[in-house]
PDB file of C-alpha atoms in Angstrom:
ATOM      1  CA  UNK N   1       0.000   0.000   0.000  1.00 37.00           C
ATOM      2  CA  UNK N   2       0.915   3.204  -0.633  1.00 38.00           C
ATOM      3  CA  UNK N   3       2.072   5.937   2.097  1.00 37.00           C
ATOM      4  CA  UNK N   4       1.273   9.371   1.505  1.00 39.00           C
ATOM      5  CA  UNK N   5       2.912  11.485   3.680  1.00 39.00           C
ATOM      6  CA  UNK N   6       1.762  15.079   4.798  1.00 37.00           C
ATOM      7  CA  UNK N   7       3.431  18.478   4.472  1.00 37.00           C
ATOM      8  CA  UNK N   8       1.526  20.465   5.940  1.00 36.00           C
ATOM      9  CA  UNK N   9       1.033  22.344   9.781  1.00 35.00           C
ATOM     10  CA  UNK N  10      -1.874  20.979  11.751  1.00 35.00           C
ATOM     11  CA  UNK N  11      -4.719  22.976  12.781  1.00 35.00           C
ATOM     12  CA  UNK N  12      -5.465  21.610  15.659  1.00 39.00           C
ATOM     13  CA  UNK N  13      -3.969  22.129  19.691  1.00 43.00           C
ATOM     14  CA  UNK N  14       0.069  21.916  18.183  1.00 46.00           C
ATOM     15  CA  UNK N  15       2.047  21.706  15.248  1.00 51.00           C
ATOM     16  CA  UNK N  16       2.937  17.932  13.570  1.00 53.00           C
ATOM     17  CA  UNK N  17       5.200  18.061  10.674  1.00 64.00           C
ATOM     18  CA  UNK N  18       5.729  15.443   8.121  1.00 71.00           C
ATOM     19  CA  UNK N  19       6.821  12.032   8.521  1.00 76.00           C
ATOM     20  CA  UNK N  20      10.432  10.204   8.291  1.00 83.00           C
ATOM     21  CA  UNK N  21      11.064   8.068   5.711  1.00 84.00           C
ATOM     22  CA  UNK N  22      11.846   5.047   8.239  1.00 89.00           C
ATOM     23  CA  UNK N  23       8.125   5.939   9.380  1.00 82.00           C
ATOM     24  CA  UNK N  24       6.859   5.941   6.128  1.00 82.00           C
ATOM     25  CA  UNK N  25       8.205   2.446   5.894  1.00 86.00           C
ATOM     26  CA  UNK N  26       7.223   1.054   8.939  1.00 87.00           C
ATOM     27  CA  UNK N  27       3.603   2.347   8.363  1.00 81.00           C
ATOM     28  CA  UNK N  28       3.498   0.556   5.213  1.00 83.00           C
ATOM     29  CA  UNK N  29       4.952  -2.740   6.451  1.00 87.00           C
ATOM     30  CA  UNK N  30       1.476  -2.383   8.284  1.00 83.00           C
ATOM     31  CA  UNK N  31      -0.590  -1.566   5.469  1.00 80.00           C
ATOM     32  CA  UNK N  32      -1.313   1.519   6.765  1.00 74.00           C
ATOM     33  CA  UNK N  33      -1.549   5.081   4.946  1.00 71.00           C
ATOM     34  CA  UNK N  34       0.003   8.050   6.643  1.00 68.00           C
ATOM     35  CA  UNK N  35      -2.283  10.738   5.268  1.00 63.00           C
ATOM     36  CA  UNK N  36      -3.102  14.039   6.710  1.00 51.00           C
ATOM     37  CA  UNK N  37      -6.096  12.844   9.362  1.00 55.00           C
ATOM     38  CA  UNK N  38      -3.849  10.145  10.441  1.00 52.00           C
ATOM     39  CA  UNK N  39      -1.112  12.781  11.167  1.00 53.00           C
ATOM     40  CA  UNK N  40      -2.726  15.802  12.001  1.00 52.00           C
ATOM     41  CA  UNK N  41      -3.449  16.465  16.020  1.00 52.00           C
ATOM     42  CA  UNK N  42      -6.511  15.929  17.837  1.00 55.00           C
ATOM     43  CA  UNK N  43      -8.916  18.654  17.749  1.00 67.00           C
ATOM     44  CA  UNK N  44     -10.515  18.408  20.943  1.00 79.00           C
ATOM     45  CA  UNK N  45     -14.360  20.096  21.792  1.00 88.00           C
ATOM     46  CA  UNK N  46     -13.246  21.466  25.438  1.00 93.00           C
ATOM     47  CA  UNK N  47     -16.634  23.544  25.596  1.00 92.00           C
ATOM     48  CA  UNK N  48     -18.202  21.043  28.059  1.00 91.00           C
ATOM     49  CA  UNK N  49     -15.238  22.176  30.361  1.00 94.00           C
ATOM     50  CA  UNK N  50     -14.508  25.929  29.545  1.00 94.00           C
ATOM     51  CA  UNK N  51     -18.562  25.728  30.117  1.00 93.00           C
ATOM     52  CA  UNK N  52     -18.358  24.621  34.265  1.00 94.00           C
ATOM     53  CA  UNK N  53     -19.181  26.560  36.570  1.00 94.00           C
ATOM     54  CA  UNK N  54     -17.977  28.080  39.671  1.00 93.00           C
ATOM     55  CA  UNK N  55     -18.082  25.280  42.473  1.00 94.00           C
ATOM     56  CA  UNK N  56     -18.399  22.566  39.720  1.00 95.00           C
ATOM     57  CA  UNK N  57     -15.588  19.691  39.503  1.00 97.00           C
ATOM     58  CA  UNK N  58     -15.531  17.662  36.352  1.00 97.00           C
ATOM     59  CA  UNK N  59     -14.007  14.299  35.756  1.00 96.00           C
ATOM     60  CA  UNK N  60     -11.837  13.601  32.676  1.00 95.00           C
ATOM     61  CA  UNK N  61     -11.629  10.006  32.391  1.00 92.00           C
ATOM     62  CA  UNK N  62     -10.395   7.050  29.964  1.00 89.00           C
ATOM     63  CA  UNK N  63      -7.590   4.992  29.249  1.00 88.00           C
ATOM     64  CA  UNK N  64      -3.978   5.973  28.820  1.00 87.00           C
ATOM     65  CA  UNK N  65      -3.593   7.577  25.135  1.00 84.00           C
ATOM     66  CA  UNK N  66      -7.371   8.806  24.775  1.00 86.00           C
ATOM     67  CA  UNK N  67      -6.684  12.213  24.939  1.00 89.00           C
ATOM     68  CA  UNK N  68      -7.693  13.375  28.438  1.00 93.00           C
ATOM     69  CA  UNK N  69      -4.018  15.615  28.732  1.00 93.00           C
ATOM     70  CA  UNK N  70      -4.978  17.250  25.189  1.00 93.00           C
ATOM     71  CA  UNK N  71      -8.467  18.111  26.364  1.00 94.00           C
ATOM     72  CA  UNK N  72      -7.281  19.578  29.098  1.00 96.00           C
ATOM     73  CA  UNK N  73      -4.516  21.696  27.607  1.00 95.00           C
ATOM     74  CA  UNK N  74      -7.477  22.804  24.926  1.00 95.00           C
ATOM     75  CA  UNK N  75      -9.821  23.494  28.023  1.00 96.00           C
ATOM     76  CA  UNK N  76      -6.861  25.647  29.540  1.00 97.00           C
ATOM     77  CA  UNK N  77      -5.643  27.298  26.743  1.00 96.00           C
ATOM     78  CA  UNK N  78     -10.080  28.440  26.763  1.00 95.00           C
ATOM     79  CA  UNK N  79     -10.025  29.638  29.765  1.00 96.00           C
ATOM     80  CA  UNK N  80      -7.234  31.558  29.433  1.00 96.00           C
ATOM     81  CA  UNK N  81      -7.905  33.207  26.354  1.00 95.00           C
ATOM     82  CA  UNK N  82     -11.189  34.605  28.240  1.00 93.00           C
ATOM     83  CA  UNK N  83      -8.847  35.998  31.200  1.00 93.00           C
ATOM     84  CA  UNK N  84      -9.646  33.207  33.542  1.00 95.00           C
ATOM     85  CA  UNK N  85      -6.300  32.046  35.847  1.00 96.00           C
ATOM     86  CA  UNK N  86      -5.470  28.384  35.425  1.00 98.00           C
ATOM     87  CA  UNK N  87      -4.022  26.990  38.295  1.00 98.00           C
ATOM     88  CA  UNK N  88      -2.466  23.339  37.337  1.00 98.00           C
ATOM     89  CA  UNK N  89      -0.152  21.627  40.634  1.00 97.00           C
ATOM     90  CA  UNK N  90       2.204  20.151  38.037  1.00 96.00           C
ATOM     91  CA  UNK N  91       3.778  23.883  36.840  1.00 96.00           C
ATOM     92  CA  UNK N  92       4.043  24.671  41.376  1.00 97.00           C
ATOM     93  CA  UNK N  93       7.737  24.946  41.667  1.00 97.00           C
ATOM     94  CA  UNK N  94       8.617  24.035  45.077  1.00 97.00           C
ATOM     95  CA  UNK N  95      10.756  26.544  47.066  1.00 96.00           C
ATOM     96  CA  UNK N  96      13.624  24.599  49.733  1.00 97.00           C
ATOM     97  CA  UNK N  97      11.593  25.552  52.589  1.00 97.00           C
ATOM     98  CA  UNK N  98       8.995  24.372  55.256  1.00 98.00           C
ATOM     99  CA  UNK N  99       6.144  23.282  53.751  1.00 97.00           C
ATOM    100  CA  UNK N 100       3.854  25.488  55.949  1.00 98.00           C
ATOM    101  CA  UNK N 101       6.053  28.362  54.080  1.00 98.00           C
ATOM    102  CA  UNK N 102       4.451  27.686  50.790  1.00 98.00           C
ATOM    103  CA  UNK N 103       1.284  29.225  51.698  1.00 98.00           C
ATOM    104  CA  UNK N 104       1.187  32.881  53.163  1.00 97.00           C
ATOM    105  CA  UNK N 105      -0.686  34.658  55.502  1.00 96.00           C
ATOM    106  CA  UNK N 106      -0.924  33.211  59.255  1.00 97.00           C
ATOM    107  CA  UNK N 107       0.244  29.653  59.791  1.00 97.00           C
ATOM    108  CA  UNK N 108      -2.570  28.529  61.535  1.00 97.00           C
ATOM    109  CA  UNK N 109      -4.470  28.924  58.877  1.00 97.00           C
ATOM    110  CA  UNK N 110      -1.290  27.990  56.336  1.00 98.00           C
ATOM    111  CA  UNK N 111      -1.481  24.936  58.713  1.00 98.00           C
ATOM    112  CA  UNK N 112      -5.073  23.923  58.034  1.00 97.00           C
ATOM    113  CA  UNK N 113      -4.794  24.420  54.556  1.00 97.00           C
ATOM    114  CA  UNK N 114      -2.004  22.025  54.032  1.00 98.00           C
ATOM    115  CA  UNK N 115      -4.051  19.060  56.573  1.00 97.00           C
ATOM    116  CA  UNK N 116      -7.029  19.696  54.218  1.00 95.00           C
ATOM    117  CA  UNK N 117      -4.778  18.435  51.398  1.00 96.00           C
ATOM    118  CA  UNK N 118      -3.467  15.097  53.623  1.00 94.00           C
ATOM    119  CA  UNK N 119      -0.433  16.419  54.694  1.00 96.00           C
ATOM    120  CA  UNK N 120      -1.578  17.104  58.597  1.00 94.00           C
ATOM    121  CA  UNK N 121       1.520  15.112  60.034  1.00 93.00           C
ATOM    122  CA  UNK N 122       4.079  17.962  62.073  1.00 94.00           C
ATOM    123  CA  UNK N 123       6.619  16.600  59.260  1.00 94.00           C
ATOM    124  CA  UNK N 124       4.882  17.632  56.504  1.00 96.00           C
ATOM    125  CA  UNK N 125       4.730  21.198  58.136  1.00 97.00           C
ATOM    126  CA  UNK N 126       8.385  21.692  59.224  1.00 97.00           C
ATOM    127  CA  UNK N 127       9.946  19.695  56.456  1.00 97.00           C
ATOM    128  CA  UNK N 128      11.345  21.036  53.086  1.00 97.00           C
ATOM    129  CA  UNK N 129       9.802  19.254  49.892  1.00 97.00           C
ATOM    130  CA  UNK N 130      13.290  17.242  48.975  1.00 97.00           C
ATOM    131  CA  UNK N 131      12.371  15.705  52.417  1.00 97.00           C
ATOM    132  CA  UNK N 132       9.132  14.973  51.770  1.00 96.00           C
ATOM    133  CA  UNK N 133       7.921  11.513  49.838  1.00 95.00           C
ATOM    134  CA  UNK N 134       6.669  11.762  46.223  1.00 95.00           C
ATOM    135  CA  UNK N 135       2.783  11.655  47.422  1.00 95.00           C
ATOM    136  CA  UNK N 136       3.484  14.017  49.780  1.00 96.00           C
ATOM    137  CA  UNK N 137       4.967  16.345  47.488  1.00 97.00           C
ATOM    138  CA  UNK N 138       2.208  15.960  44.564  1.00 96.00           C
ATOM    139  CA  UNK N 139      -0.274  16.941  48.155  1.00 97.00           C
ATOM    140  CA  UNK N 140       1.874  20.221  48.881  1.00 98.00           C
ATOM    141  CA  UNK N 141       1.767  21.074  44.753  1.00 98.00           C
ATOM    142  CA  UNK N 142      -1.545  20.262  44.674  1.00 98.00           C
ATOM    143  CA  UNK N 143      -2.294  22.704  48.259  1.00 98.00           C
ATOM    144  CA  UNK N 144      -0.325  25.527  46.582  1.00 98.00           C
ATOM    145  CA  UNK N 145      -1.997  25.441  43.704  1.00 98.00           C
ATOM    146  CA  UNK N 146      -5.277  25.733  45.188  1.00 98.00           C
ATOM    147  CA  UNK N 147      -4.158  28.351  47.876  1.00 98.00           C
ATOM    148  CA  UNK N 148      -3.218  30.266  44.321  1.00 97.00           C
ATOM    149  CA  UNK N 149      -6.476  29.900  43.039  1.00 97.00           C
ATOM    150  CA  UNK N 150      -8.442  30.970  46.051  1.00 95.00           C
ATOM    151  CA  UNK N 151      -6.315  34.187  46.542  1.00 95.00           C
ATOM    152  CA  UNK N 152      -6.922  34.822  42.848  1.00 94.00           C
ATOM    153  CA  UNK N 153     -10.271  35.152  43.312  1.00 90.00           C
ATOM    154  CA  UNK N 154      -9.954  37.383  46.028  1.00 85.00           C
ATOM    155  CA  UNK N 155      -7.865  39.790  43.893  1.00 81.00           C
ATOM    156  CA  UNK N 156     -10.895  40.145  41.295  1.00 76.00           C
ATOM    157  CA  UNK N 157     -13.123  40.538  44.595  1.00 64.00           C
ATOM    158  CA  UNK N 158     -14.983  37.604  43.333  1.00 56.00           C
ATOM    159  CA  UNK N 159     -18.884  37.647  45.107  1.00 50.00           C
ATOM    160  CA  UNK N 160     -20.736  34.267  46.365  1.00 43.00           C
ATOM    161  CA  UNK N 161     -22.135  31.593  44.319  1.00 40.00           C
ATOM    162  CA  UNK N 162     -24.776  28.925  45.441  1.00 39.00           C
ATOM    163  CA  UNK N 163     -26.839  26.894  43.685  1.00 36.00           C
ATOM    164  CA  UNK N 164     -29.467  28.641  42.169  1.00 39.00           C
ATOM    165  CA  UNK N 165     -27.298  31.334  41.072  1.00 43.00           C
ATOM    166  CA  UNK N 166     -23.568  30.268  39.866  1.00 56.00           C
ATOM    167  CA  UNK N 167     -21.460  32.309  37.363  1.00 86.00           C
ATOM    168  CA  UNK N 168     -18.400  31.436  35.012  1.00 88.00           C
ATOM    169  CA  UNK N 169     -15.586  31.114  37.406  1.00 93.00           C
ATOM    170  CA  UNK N 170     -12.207  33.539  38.614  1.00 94.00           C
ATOM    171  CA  UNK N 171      -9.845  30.603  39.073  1.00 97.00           C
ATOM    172  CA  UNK N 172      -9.518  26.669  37.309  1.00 98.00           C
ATOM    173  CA  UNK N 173      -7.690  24.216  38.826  1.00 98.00           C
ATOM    174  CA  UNK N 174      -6.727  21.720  36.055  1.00 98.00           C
ATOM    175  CA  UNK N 175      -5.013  18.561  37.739  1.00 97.00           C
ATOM    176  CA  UNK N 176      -4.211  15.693  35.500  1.00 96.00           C
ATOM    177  CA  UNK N 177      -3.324  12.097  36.245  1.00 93.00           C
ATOM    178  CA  UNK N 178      -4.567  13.397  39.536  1.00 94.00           C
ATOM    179  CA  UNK N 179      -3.437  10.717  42.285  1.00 88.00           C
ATOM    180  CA  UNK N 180      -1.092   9.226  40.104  1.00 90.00           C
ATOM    181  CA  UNK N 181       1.561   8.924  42.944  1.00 89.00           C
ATOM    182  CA  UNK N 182      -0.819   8.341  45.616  1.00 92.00           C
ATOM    183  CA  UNK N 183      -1.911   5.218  47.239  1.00 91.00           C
ATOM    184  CA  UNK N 184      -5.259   4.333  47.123  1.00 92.00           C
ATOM    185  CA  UNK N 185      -6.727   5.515  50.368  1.00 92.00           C
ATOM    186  CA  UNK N 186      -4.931   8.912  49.894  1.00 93.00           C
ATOM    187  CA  UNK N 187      -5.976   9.432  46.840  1.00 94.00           C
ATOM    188  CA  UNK N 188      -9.232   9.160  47.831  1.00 95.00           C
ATOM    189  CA  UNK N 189      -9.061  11.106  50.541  1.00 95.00           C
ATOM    190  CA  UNK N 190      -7.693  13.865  48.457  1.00 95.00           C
ATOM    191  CA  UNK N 191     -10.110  13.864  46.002  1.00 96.00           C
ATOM    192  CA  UNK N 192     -12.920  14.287  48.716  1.00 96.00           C
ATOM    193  CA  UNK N 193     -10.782  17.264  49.937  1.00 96.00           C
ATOM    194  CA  UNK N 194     -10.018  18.704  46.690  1.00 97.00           C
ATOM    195  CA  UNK N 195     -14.578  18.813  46.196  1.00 96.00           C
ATOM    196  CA  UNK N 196     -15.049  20.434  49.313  1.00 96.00           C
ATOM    197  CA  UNK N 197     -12.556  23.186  48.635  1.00 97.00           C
ATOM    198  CA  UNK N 198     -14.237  23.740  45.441  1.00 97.00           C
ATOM    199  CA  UNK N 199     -17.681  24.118  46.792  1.00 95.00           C
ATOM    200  CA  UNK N 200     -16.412  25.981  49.996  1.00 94.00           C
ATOM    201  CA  UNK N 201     -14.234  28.772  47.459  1.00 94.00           C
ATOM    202  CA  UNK N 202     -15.727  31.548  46.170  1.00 91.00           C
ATOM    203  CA  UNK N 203     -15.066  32.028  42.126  1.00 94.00           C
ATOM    204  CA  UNK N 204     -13.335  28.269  42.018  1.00 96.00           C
ATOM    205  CA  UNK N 205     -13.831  25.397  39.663  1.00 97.00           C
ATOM    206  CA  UNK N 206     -11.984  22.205  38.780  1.00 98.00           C
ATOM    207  CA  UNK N 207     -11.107  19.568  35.959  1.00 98.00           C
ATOM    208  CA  UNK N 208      -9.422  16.301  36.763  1.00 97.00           C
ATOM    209  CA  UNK N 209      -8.357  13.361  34.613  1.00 96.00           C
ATOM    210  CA  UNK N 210      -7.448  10.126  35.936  1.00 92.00           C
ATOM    211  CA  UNK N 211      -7.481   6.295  34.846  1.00 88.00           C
ATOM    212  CA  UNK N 212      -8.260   5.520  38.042  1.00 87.00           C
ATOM    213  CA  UNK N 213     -11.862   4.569  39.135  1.00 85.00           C
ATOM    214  CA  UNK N 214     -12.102   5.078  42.854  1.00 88.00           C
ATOM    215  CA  UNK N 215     -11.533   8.550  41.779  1.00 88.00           C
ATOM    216  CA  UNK N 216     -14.667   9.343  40.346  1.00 85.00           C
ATOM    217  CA  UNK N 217     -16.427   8.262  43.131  1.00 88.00           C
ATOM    218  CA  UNK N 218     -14.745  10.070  45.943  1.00 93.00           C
ATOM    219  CA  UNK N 219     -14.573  13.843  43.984  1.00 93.00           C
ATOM    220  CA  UNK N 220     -18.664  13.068  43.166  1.00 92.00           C
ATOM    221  CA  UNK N 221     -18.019  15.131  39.821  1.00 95.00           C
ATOM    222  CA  UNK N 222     -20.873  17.309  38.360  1.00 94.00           C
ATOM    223  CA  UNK N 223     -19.734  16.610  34.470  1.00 94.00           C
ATOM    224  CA  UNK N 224     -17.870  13.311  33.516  1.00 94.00           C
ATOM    225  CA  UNK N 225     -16.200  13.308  30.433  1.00 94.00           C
ATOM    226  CA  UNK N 226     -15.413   9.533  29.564  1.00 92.00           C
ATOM    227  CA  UNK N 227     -12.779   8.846  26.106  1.00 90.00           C
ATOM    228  CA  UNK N 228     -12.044   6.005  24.229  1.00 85.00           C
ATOM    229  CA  UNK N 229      -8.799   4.772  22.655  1.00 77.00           C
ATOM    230  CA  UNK N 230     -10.610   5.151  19.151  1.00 71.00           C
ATOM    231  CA  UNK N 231     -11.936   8.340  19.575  1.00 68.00           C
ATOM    232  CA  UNK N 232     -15.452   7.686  21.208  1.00 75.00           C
ATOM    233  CA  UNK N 233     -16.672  10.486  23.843  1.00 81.00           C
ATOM    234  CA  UNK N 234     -19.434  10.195  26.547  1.00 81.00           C
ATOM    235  CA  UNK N 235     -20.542  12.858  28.498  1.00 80.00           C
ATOM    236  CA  UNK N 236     -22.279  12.703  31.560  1.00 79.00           C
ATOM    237  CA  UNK N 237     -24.027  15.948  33.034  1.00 71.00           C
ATOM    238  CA  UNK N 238     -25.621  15.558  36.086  1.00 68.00           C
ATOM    239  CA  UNK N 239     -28.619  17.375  36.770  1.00 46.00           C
ATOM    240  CA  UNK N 240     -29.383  18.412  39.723  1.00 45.00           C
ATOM    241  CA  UNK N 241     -26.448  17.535  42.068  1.00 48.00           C
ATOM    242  CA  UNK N 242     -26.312  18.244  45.514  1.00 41.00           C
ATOM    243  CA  UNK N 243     -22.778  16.451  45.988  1.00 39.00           C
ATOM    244  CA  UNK N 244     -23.439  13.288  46.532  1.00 39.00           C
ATOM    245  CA  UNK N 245     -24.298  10.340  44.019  1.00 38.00           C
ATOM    246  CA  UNK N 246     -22.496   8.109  41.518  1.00 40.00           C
ATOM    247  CA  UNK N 247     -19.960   9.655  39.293  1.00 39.00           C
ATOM    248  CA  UNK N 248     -21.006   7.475  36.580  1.00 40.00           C
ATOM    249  CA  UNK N 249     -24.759   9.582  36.575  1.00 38.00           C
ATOM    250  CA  UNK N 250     -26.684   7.284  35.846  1.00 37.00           C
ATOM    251  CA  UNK N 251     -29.525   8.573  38.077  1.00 34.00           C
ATOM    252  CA  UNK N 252     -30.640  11.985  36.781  1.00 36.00           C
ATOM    253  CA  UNK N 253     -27.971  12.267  34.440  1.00 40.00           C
ATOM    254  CA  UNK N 254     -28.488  13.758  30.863  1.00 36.00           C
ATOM    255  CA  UNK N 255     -26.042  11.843  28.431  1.00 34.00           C
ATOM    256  CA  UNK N 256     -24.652  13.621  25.145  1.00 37.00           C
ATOM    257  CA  UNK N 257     -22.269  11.854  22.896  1.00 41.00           C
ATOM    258  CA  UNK N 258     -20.003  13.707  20.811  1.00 42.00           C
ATOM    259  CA  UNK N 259     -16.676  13.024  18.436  1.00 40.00           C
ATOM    260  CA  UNK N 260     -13.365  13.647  20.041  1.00 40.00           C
ATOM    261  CA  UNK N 261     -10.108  12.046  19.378  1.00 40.00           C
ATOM    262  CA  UNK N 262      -6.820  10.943  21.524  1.00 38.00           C
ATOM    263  CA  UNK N 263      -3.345  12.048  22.026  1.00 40.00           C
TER     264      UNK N 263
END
């Protein structure tokens, strides 16, 4: 068979450029043709996402390779465009000091902030992140990040949201492969945490992508976004949540399917 190979830029979320000749080759030693849909980069639909609401959380799930990192770097990219901070734990960069240093203002409250987050042990307080564990670490990122987001929304004097009368939100926080190096248990634990802060903060939503299940059930997500390895797309809006309930929505849940494609 025949491999055509592409020349041009992609229109999608990044550039692609053409292919190598030893790609070319192996492609064909597959029967497959390299043309420009094959190549080209996923062009995700983040409006479900850039959509949420202030004290929403929304789940970004599916296996490895579906796309959930590309959706969420569309979703950001959204926000941003449209002035609205992105707060994502990954880009925290750790200072070499206490960890109850990473968050300003007084440390009780510093303190309480980090134990919402798991990381309640006197350790966790006094030590400096190189002598902290990798969960605990991803925790402090993850507690800075949100600390960021909250103050953000003080900044824009951001005004109170309930219910029956939510607004497009101040601050994201965008967290993916969220609990990736926590244990099970934690990662729970987290996620509860991480839902509560969201519906406790003024001008705050969240997006999280994971491949792991217990996930979804802890956070209790208001919009699950499920992706398949061929480019399939369910979406799961939950209508009328009050916080609690399956994160699969099956009960009261309005279902929309929708194209998509991995990365």
């Amino acid at each position: 068979m025949t491999v055509r190979a592409s020349t041009g830029t992609g229109t999608g979320t990044g550039t692609w450029s053409a292919p190598t000749r030893r790609a070319c080759e192996a492609a064909s030693r597959l029967g497959l043709l390299l043309d420009d849909d094959a190549l080209a980069p996923p062009r995700p639909d983040a409006s479900a996402l850039t959509a949420l609401e202030c004290g929403r959380v929304a789940l970004v799930c599916g296996p490895s390779g579906s796309g959930k990192s590309t959706l969420l770097r569309a979703a950001a990219a959204g926000w941003r465009a449209r002035g609205v901070g992105v707060f994502d734990p990954s880009r925290v960069r750790l200072r070499d000091r206490a960890g109850v240093d990473h968050v300003p203002g007084a440390v009780e409250a510093a303190m309480r902030h980090l134990a919402r987050f798991g990381l309640a042990e006197a350790r966790c307080f006094v030590r400096r992140p190189r002598e902290l564990s990798e969960g605990q670490r991803a925790r402090l990122a993850l507690a800075v990040a949100a600390d960021r987001a909250a103050r953000a929304t003080k900044r824009c004097g951001a005004t109170g949201t309930d219910v029956g009368a939510r607004s497009a939100p101040v601050a994201v926080l965008v967290v993916d492969e969220f609990g990736a190096s926590l244990d099970e248990a934690c990662a729970l634990g987290v996620a509860r945490a991480l839902r509560r802060f969201v519906e406790a903060t003024t001008g705050v939503c969240a997006v999280v992508a994971t491949t792991r299940d217990g996930v979804a059930r802890a956070l209790a997500p208001h919009v699950v976004i499920e992706l398949g390895l061929t480019g399939g797309r369910r979406e799961v809006r939950k209508a009328g949540d009050s916080g609690g309930g399956d994160a699969g929505g099956g009960r009261g849940g309005e279902v929309t399917g929708g194209g998509g494609g991995g990365g």
